[in-house]
Coordinates of C-alpha atoms and ligand atoms in Angstrom, one line a residue:
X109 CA 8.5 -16.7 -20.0
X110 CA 10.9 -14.4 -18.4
X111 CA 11.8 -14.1 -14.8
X112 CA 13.6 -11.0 -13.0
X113 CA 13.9 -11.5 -8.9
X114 CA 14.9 -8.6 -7.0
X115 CA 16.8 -9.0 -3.9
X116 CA 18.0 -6.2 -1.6
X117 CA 21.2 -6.0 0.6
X118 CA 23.1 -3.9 2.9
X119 CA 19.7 -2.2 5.0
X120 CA 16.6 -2.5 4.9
X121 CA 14.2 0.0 3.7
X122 CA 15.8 0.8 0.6
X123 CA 12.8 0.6 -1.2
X124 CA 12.7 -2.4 -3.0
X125 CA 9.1 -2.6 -3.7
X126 CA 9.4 0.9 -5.3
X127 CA 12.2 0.1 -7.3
X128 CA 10.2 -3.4 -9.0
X129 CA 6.9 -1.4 -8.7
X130 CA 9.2 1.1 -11.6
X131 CA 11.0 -1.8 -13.4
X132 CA 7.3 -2.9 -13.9
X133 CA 6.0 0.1 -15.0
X134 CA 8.9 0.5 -17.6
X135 CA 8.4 -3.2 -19.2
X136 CA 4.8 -2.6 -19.8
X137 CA 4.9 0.6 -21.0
X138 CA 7.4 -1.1 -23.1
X139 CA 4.5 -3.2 -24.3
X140 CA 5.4 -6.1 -22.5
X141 CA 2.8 -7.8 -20.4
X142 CA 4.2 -8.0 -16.7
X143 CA 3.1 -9.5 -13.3
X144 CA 4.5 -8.5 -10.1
X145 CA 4.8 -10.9 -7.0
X146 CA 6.3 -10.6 -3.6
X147 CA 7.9 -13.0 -1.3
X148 CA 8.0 -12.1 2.1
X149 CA 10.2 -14.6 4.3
X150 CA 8.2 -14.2 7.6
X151 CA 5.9 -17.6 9.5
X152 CA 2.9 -15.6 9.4
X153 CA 0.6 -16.9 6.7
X154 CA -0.4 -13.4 5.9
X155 CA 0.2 -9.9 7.4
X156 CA -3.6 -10.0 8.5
X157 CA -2.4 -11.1 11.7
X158 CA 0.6 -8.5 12.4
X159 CA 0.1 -5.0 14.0
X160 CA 0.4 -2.0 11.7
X161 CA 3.3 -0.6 14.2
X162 CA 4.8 -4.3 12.8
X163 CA 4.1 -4.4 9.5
X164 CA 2.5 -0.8 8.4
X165 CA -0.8 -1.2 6.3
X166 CA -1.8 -4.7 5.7
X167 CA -3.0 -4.2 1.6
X168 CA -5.8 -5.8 1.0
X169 CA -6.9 -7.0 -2.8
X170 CA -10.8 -7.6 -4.5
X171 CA -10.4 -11.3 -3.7
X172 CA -9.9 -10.7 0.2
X173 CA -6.7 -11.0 0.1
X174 CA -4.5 -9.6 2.8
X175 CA -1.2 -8.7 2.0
X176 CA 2.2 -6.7 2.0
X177 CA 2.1 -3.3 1.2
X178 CA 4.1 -3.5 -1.3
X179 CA 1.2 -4.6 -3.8
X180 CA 0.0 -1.1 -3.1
X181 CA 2.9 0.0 -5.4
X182 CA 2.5 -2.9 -7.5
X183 CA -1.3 -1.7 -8.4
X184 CA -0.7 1.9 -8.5
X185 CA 2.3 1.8 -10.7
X186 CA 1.1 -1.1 -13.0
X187 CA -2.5 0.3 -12.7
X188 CA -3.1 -3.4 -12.3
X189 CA -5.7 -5.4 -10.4
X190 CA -3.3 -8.2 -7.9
X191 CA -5.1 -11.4 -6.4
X192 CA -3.9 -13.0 -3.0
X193 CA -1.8 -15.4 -4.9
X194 CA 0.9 -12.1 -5.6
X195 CA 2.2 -12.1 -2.0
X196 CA 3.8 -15.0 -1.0
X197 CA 4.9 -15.9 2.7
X198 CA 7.3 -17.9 4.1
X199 CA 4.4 -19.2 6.5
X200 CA 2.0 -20.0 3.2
X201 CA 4.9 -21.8 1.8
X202 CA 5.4 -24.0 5.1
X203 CA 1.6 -24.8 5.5
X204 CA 1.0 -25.7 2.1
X205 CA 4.2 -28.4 2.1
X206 CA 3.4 -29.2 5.9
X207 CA -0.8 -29.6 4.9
X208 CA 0.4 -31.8 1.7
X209 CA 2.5 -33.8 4.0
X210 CA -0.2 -34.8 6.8
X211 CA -2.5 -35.8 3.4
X212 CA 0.4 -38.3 2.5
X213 CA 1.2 -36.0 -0.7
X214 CA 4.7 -37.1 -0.4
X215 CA 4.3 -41.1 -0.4
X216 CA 7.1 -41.7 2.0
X217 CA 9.7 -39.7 1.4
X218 CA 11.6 -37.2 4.2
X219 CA 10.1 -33.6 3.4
X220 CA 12.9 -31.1 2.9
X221 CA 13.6 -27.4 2.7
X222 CA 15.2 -28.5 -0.5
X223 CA 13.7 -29.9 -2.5
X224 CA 10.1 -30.0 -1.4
X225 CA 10.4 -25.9 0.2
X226 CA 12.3 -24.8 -2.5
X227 CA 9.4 -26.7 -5.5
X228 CA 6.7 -25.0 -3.8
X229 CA 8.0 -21.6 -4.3
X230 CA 9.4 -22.1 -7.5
X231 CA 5.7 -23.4 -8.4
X232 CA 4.4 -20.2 -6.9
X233 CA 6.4 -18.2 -9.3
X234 CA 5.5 -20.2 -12.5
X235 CA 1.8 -20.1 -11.3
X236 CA 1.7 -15.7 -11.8
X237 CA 3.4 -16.3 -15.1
X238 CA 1.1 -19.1 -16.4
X239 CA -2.0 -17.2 -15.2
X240 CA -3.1 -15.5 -19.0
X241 CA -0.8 -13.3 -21.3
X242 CA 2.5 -13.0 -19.0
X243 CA 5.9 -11.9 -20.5
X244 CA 7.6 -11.1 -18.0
X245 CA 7.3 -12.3 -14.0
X246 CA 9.3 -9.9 -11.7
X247 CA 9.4 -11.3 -8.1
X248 CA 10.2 -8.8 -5.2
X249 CA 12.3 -11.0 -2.1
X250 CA 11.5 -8.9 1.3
X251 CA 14.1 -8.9 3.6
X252 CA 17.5 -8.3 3.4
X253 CA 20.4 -11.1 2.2
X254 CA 22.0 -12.6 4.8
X255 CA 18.7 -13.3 6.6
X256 CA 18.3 -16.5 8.0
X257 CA 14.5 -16.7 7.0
X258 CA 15.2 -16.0 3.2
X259 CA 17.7 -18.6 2.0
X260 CA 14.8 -21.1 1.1
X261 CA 13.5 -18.5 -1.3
X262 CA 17.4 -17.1 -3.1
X263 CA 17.4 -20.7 -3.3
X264 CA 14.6 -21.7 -5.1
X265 CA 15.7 -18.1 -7.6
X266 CA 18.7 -20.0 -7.7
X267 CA 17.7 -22.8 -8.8
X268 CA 14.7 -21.3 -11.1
X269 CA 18.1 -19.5 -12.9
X270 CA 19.8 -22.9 -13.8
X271 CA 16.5 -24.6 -14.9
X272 CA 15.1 -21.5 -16.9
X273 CA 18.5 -20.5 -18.2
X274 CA 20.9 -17.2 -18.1
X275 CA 18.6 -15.8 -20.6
X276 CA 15.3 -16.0 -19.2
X277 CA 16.4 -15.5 -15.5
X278 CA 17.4 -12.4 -14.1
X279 CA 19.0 -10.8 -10.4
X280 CA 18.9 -7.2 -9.7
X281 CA 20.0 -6.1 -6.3
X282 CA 19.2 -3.1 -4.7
X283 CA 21.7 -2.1 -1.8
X284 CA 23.2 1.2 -0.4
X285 CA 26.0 3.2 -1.2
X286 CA 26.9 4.9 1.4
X287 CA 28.4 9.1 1.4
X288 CA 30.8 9.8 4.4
X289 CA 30.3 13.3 4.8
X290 CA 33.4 13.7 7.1
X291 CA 35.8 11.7 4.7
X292 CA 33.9 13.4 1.5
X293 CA 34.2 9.9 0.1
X294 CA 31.4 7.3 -1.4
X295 CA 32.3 3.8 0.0
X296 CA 31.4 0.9 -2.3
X297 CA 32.4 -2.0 0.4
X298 CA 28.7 -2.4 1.7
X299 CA 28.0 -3.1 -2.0
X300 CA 31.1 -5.7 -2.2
X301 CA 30.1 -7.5 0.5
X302 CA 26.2 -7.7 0.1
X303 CA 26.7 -9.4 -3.2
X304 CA 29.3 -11.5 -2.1
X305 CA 26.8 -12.6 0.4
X306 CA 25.0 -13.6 -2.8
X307 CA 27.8 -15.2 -4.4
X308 CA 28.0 -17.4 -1.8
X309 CA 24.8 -18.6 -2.4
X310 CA 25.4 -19.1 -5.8
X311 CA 23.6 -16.2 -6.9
X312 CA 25.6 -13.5 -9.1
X313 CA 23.7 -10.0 -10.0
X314 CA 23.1 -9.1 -13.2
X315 CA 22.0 -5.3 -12.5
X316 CA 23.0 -3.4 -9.3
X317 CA 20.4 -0.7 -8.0
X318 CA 22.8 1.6 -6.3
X319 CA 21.0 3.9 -3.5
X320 CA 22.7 7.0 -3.1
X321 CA 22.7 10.8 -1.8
X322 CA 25.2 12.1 -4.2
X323 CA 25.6 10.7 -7.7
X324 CA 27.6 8.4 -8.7
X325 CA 30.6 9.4 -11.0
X326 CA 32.3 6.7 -13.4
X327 CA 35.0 5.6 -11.3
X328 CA 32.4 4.5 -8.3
X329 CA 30.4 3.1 -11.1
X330 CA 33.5 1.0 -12.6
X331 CA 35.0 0.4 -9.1
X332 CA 31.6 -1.3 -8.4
X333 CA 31.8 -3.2 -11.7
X334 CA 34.9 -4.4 -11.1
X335 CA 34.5 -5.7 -8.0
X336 CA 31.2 -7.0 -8.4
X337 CA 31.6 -8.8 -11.4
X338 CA 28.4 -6.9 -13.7
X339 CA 29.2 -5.1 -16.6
X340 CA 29.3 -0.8 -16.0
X341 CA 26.1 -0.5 -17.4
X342 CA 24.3 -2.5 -15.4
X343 CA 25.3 -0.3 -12.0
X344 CA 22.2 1.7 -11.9
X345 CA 22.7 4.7 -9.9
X346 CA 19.6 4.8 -7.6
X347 CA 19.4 8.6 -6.3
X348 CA 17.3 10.1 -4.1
X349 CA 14.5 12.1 -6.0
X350 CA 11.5 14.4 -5.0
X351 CA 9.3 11.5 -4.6
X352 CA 8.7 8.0 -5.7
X353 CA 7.0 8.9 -8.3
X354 CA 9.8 10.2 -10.3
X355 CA 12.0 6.7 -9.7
X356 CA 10.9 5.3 -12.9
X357 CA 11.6 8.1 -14.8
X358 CA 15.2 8.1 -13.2
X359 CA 15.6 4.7 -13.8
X360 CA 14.8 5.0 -17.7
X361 CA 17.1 8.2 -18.1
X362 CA 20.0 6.0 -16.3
X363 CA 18.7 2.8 -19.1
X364 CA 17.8 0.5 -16.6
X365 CA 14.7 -1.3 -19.0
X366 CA 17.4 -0.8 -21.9
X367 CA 19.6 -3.1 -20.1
X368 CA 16.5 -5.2 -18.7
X369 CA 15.5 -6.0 -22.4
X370 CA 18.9 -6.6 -23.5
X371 CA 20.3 -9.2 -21.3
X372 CA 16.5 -10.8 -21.4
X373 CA 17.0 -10.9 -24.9
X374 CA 13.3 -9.1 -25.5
X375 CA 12.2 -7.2 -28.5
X376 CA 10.7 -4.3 -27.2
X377 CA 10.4 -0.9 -28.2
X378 CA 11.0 2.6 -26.1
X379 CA 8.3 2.9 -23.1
X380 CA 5.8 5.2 -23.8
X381 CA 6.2 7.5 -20.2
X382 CA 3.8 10.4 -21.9
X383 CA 1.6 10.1 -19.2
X384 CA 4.0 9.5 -16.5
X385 CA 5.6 12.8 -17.5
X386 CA 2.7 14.8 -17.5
X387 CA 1.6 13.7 -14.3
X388 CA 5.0 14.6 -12.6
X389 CA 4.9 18.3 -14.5
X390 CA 1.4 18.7 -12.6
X391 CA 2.9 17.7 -9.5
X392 CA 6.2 19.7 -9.9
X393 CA 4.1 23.0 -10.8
X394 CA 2.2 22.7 -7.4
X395 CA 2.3 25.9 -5.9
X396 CA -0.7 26.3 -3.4
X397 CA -0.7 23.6 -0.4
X398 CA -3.9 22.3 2.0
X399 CA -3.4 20.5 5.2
X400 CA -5.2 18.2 6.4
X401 CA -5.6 16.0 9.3
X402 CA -5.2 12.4 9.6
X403 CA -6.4 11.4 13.4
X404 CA -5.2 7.8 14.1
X405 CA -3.6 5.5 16.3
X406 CA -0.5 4.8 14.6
X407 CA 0.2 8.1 13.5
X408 CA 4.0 7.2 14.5
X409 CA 4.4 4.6 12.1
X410 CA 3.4 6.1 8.2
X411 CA 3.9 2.8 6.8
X412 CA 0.5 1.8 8.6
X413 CA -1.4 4.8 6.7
X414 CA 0.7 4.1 3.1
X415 CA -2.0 4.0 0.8
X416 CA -3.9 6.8 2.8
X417 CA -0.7 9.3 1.6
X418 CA -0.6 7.6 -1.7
X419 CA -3.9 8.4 -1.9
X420 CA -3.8 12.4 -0.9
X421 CA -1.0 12.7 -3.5
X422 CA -3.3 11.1 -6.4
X423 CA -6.4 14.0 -5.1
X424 CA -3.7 16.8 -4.9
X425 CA -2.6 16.6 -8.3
X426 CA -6.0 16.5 -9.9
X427 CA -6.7 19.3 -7.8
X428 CA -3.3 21.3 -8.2
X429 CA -2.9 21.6 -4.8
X430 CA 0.0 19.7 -2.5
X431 CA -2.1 18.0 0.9
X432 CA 0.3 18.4 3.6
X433 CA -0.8 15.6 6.0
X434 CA -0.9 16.5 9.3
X435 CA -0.6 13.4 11.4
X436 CA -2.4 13.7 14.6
X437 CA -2.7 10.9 17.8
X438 CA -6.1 10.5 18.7
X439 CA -4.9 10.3 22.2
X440 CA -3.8 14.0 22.0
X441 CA -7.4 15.3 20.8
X442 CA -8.6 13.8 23.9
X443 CA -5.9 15.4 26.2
X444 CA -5.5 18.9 24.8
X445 CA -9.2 18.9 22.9
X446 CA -10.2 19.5 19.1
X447 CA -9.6 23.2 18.9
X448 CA -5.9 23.0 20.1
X449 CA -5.4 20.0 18.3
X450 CA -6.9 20.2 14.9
X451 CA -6.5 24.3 14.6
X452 CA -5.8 25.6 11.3
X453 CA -6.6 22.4 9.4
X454 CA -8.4 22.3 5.9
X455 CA -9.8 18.8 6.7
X456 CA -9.8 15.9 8.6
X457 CA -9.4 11.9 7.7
X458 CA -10.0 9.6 10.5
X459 CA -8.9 6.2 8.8
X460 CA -9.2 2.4 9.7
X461 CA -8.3 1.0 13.2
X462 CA -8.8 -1.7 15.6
X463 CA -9.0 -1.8 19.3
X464 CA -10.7 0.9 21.5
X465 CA -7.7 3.2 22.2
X466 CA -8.1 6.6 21.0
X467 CA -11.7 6.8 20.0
X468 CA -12.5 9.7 22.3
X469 CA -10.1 11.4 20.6
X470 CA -11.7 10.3 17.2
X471 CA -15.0 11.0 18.4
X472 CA -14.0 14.2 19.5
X473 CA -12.5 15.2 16.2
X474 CA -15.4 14.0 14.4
X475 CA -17.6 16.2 16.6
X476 CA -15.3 19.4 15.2
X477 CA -15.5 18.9 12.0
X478 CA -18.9 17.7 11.8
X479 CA -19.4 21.4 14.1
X480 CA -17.4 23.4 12.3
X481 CA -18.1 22.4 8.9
X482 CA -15.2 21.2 8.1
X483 CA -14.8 18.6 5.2
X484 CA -14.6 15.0 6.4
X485 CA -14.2 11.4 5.2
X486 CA -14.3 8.5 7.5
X487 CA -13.0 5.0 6.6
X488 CA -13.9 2.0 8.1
X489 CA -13.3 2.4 11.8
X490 CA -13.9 6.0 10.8
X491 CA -17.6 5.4 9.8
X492 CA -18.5 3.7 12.7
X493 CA -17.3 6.6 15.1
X494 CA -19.4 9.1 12.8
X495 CA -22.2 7.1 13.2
X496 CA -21.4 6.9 17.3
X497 CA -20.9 10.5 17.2
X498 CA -24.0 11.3 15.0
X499 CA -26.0 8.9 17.7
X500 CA -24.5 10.3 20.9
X501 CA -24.4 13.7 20.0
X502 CA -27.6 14.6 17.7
X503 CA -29.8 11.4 18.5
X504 CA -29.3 11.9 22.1
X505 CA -28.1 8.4 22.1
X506 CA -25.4 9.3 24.8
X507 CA -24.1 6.0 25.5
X508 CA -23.9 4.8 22.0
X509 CA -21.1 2.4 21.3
X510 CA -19.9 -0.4 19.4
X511 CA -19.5 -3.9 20.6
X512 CA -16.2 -4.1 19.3
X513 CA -14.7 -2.0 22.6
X514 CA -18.0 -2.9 24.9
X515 CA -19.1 -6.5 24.1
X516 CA -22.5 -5.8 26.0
X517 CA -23.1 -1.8 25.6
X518 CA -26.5 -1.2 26.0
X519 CA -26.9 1.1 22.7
X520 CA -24.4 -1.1 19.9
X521 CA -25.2 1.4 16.8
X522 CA -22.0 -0.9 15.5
X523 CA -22.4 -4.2 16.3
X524 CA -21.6 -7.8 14.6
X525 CA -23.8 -9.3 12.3
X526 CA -25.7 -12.5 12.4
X527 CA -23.2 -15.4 12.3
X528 CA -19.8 -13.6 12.5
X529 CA -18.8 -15.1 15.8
X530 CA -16.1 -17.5 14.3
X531 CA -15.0 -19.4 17.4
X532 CA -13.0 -16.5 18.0
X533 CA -10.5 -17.3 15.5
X534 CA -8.6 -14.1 14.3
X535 CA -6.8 -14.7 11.0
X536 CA -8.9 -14.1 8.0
X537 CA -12.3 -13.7 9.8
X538 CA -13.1 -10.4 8.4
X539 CA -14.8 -9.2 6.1
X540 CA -12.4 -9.0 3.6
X541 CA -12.1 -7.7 -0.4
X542 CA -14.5 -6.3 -2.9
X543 CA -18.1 -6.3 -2.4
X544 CA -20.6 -4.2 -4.5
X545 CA -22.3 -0.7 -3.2
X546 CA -25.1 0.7 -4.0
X547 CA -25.3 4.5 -4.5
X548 CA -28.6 6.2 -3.9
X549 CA -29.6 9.0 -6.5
X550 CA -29.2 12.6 -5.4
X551 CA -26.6 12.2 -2.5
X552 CA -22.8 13.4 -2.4
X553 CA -21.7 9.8 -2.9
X554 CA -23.9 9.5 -6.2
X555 CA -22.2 13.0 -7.5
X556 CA -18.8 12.2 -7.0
X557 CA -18.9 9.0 -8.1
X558 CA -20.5 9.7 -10.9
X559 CA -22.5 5.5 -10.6
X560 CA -25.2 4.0 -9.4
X561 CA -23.2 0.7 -9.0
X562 CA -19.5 0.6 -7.2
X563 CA -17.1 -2.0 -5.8
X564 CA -14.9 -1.2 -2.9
X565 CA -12.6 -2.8 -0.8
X566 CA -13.2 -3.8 2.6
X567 CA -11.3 -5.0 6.1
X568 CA -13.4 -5.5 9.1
X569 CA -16.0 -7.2 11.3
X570 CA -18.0 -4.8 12.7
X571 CA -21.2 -2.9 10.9
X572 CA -23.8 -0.4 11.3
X573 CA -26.5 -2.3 13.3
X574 CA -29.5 -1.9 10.9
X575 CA -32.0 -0.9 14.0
X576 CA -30.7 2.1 14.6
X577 CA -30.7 3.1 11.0
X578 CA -34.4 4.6 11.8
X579 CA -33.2 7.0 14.5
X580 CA -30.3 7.9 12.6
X581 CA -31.7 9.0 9.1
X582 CA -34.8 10.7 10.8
X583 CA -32.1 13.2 12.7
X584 CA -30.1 13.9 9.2
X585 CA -28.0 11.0 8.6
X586 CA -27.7 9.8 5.5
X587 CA -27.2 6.0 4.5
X588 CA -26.0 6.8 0.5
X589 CA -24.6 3.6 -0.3
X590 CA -25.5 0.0 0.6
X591 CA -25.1 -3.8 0.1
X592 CA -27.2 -3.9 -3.0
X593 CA -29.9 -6.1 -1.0
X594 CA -30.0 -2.7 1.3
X595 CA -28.7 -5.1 4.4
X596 CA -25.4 -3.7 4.6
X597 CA -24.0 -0.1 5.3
X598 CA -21.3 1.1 3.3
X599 CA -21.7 4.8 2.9
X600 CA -22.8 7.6 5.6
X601 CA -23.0 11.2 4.8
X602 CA -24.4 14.8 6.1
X603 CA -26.4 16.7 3.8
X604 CA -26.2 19.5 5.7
X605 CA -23.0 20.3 5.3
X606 CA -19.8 21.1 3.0
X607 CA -18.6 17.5 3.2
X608 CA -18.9 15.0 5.9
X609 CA -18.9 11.4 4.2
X610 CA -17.6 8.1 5.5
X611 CA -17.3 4.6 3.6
X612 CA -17.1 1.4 5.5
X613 CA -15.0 -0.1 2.6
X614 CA -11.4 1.4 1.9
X615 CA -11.3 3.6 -0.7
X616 CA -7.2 4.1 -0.3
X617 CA -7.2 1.0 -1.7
X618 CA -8.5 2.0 -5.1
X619 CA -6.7 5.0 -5.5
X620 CA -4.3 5.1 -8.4
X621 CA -2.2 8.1 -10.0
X622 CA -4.1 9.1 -13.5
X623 CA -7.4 8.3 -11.3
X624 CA -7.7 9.6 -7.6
X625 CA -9.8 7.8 -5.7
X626 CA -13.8 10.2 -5.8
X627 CA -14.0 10.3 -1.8
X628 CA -9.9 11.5 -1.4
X629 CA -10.7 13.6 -4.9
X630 CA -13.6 15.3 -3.0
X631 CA -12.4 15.7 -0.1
X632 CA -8.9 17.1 -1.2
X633 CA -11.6 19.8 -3.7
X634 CA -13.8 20.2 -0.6
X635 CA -10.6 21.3 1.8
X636 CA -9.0 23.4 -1.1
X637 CA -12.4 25.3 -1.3
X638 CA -12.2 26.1 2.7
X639 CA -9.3 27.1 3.1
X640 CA -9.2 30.6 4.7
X641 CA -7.3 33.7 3.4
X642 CA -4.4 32.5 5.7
X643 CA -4.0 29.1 4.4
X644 CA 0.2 28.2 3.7
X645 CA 1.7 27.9 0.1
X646 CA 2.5 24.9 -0.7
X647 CA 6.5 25.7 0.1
X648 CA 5.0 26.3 4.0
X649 CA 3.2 23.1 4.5
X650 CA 5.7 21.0 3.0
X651 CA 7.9 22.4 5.6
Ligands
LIG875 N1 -12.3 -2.5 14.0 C1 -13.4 -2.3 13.1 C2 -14.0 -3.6 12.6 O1 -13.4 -4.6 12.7 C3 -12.9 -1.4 11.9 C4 -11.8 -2.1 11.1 C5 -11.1 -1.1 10.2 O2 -11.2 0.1 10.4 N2 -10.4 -1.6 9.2 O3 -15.0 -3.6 12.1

C-alpha cells in the first residue's frame, strides 16, 4: 500500500482539496486504484453541526454521512462513490479514544495524544486502504501547519512515514508564493518557513505545490529547492487557471503524477486525460451565457452553495451554454419584491436551508417564477416552500406553513413525521443519505431521468405532510416521485408549465462532470430555451 498526505502552509484556502481531488484523478487515470480521505482537525464530530457561514456546505454521502466539502471534489473528480469513514475529525478521533477509554479498552494504562491519538488516526488511514482493491491512499490534512489543533494528525503521518518507509510514504505541501507587485519580485520566504515549520515536526516534503499568479521561472524554482531541501522537479508550479477543472491538466503538463510514481516507486503508465480534455474544449468554446438565480440565505458565503455551482457548471457544458449564477438574498426579494429583484433572469434555484429567515423572500420568488413561467427547481428547503406557495397561493390555504418556523401553525403542509422528535438532540437527527424514489410514468421527472427507479441524497427533518397531498394534486400539483411505499415525498412538479420541479433529496450532490445531474441538466436546457432576444453572451454574464 501506498500513502501520499497532503499538508498545506502559509494561508488557508489555497485549495488543497482541489489540488488531492487532481493528484487523484491523475493516479487513476494512471490505472491505479486510489482512495481519497480528509482529516479535518476541528472538536466537532462532523460538520453537521456547524453553520454554512462556518463551514460552507456540509457534503453529505449515500451512507448519511455528513461531511467536509471537500469529498465533493473527491467524488466529482474521482467519479467515485465516498462513505462517512472518508472524512475524519479531530472530534471523531477524540470520542472514539475517549468512548474506548470509559469501556476500559485501555486496561490501565494513561491515555495519550501519543500514542493512543496518534494509533487511532493512523488506523483510520490503513482502514480506507484495506477497504477492497486500494493502491494508493492520498489523505488531505485541513488546516494550515502551525495549527495548534493539527499536530496530533502531522504526527501520526509522521510516524505512518517511518513505519511504512520512504518509499511507500509520501508529503506534498501546498503553500503560497507570493508576487509583490510594487517590488516586481516573487518571494519564496513564506515557502521557507512553512516547511520549516514541518521540519520541525519531523516532517520533510517530498513535492511542493507552489500557488502562484505569475509563473514560476527556474531560478524561483531552484531557489525553492535549495532551500527547501526537494529535488527541482518536485517544485510544482501551481498557477492560477480558468477554473478548477483545468488543475489536473496543469499539474500533468508540469509532471506532477510522473514524479508521484517515481519517488513511490509505481509501475504505471501515462494517464489517459482523453475525456478530461474534451470536457475542458467544451467548456473553453462556450460562447452563449444564461443566468440564473440562486435565492438563499447564505448567498454571501459560496462555499455553502459549492456543489450547487459545481453542479450548474456540469449542466452548462452539456448544454454549451456558461450559467452565470446570480446570487440573490432572500431577504432582498422581500424588501425590493420579485420583479426588481429577480429581473432579467433565465431561471431560478431556491436551494436547501434551515431556519425561518428569508422565506418570504423565497416564497415570493417562487410565486414569480411559478407566475411567469419561469423554469424552476427547488431543493429540499426549496420543495417545501413550493409546496407552501402552491397551498397559500392556488389552494387558498393562506396560512399554510411548516412546523419547522411555526411549531403549532394551524395549516403544517410541511410538518415532522411520526417519531422524529428525538429528545431534541441536533447532531445526526436528520434524515440523512440515500434513499430510493419512485418516479411516476408520464411526468417531467420520469422524462429527464429517463427511470422509473432513482436514489438521491438527502438532509433534513421536515416532509410534505401526506394530508394535504389531496388538496394539493386536485389544484395541479404534481407528487412525481415518492418513497417507494408512496409514504414519503421526494418530487413536486407543475404540469402546467415550462419547468417548475423540486426534489426533497439533493440532487447537487450527485452531479458529476461527464454526467450532469437530470434536474440541473433540465433546468440549465429549460433556462437556455427562455432566454429572450436580449439575453448576455457568455463574455457579459461572466462579467
Ligand atoms: N430545514 C428543512 C428540514 O430540515 C430543510 C433542510 C434542507 O433544506 N436541507 O427539513
Amino acid at each position: 500500500m501506498k500513502y501520499i498526505f497532503i499538508t498545506g502552509g502559509v494561508v488557508s484556502s489555497l485549495g488543497k482539496g482541489i489540488a488531492a481531488a487532481s493528484i487523484g484523478l491523475l493516479l487513476k487515470q494512471r490505472g491505479l486504484r486510489v482512495a481519497l480521505q480528509k482529516f479535518d482537525p476541528y472538536l466537532n464530530v462532523d460538520p453537521g453541526t456547524m453553520s454554512p457561514f462556518q463551514h460552507g456546505e456540509v457534503f453529505v454521502t449515500d451512507d448519511g454521512g455528513e461531511t467536509d466539502l471537500d469529498l465533493g471534489h473527491y467524488e466529482r473528480f474521482l467519479d467515485q462513490n465516498l462513505t462517512r469513514d472518508h472524512s475524519v475529525t479531530a472530534g471523531k478521533v477524540y470520542q472514539a479514544v475517549i468512548e474506548r477509554e470509559r469501556s476500559g479498552g485501555y486496561l490501565g494504562k494513561t491515555v495519550q495524544v501519543v500514542p493512543h491519538v496518534t494509533d487511532e488516526i493512523k488506523t483510520r488511514v490503513k482502514a480506507i486502504g484495506a477497504r477492497g482493491d486500494i493502491d494508493v491512499v492520498i489523505t488531505e490534512i485541513g488546516g494550515t501547519t502551525g495549527d495548534i489543533e493539527g499536530l496530533p494528525f502531522l504526527e501520526a503521518c509522521r510516524q505512518m512515514r517511518h513505519e511504512e518507509g520512504a518509499d511507500n510514504c509520501l508529503f506534498i505541501h501546498l503553500v503560497l508564493v507570493p508576487y509583490i507587485k510594487a517590488a516586481k519580485e516573487i518571494k519564496t520566504k513564506p515557502t521557507q518557513h512553512s516547511v520549516k515549520g514541518l521540519l520541525e515536526i519531523g516532517i520533510q516534503p517530498d513535492i511542493l505545490l507552489c500557488r502562484t499568479e505569475v509563473p514560476l521561472g527556474p531560478e524561483i524554482r531552484a531557489k525553492i529547492a535549495l532551500f527547501c531541501n526537494v529535488r527541482e522537479p518536485a517544485v510544482i508550479e501551481a498557477r492560477d487557471v480558468a477554473s478548477i477543472y483545468h488543475v489536473p491538466l496543469h499539474f500533468h503538463r508540469e509532471g506532477l503524477d510522473d514524479i508521484i510514481v517515481k519517488l513511490l516507486h509505481i509501475e504505471a503508465g501515462e494517464p489517459d486525460l482523453e475525456e478530461w480534455e474534451r470536457m475542458i474544449q467544451r467548456m473553453t468554446a462556450i460562447e452563449e451565457g444564461v443566468r440564473i438565480a440562486v435565492v438563499g440565505k447564505y448567498v454571501q458565503i459560496q462555499d455553502a452553495y459549492k456543489s450547487i455551482i459545481e453542479a450548474f457548471t456540469h449542466a452548462g457544458v452539456q448544454n454549451d451554454v456558461q450559467v452565470a449564477v446570480q446570487w440573490v438574498d432572500a431577504e432582498d426579494v422581500e424588501k425590493l419584491g420579485a420583479d426588481e429583484a429577480l429581473r432579467g433572469v433565465a431561471g431560478i434555484l431556491v436551494p436547501g436551508g434551515f431556519g425561518e429567515r428569508g422565506i418570504v423572500g423565497k416564497l415570493e420568488a417562487i410565486r414569480y417564477a411559478r407566475e411567469n413561467e419561469i423554469p424552476f427547481l427547488g431543493i429540499c428547503l426549496g420543495l417545501q416552500c413550493a409546496v407552501i406557495e402552491f397551498a397559500r397561493d392556488v389552494c387558498g390555504i393562506k396560512d399554510a406553513l411548516s412546523s419547522e418556523f411555526s411549531p403549532n401553525c394551524a395549516n403544517p403542509v410541511i410538518d415532522l413525521m411520526e417519531g422524529q422528535t428525538h429528545g431534541g438532540k441536533k447532531g445526526g437527527t436528520m434524515r440523512l443519505g440515500a434513499y430510493p424514489c419512485q418516479i411516476k410514468p408520464g411526468t417531467l421527472a420520469a422524462d429527464l431521468y429517463g427511470a422509473s427507479e432513482i436514489r438521491e441524497r438527502h438532509r433534513h427533518r421536515w416532509e410534505v405532510n401526506n394530508e394535504y397531498r389531496d388538496v394539493l394534486e386536485r389544484n395541479g400539483l404534481t407528487f412525481s416521485g415518492t418513497s417507494p411505499d408512496g409514504s414519503l415525498v421526494e418530487i413536486v412538479e407543475i404540469a402546467d408549465h415550462p419547468y417548475f420541479i423540486a426534489s426533497q433529496f439533493h440532487p447537487e450532490l450527485r452531479s458529476r462532470p461527464h454526467r450532469p445531474h437530470p434536474l440541473f441538466f433540465g433546468l440549465v436546457r429549460a433556462a437556455k430555451a427562455q432566454r429572450n432576444s436580449h439575453s448576455p453572451s457568455a463574455r457579459q454574464v461572466s462579467a
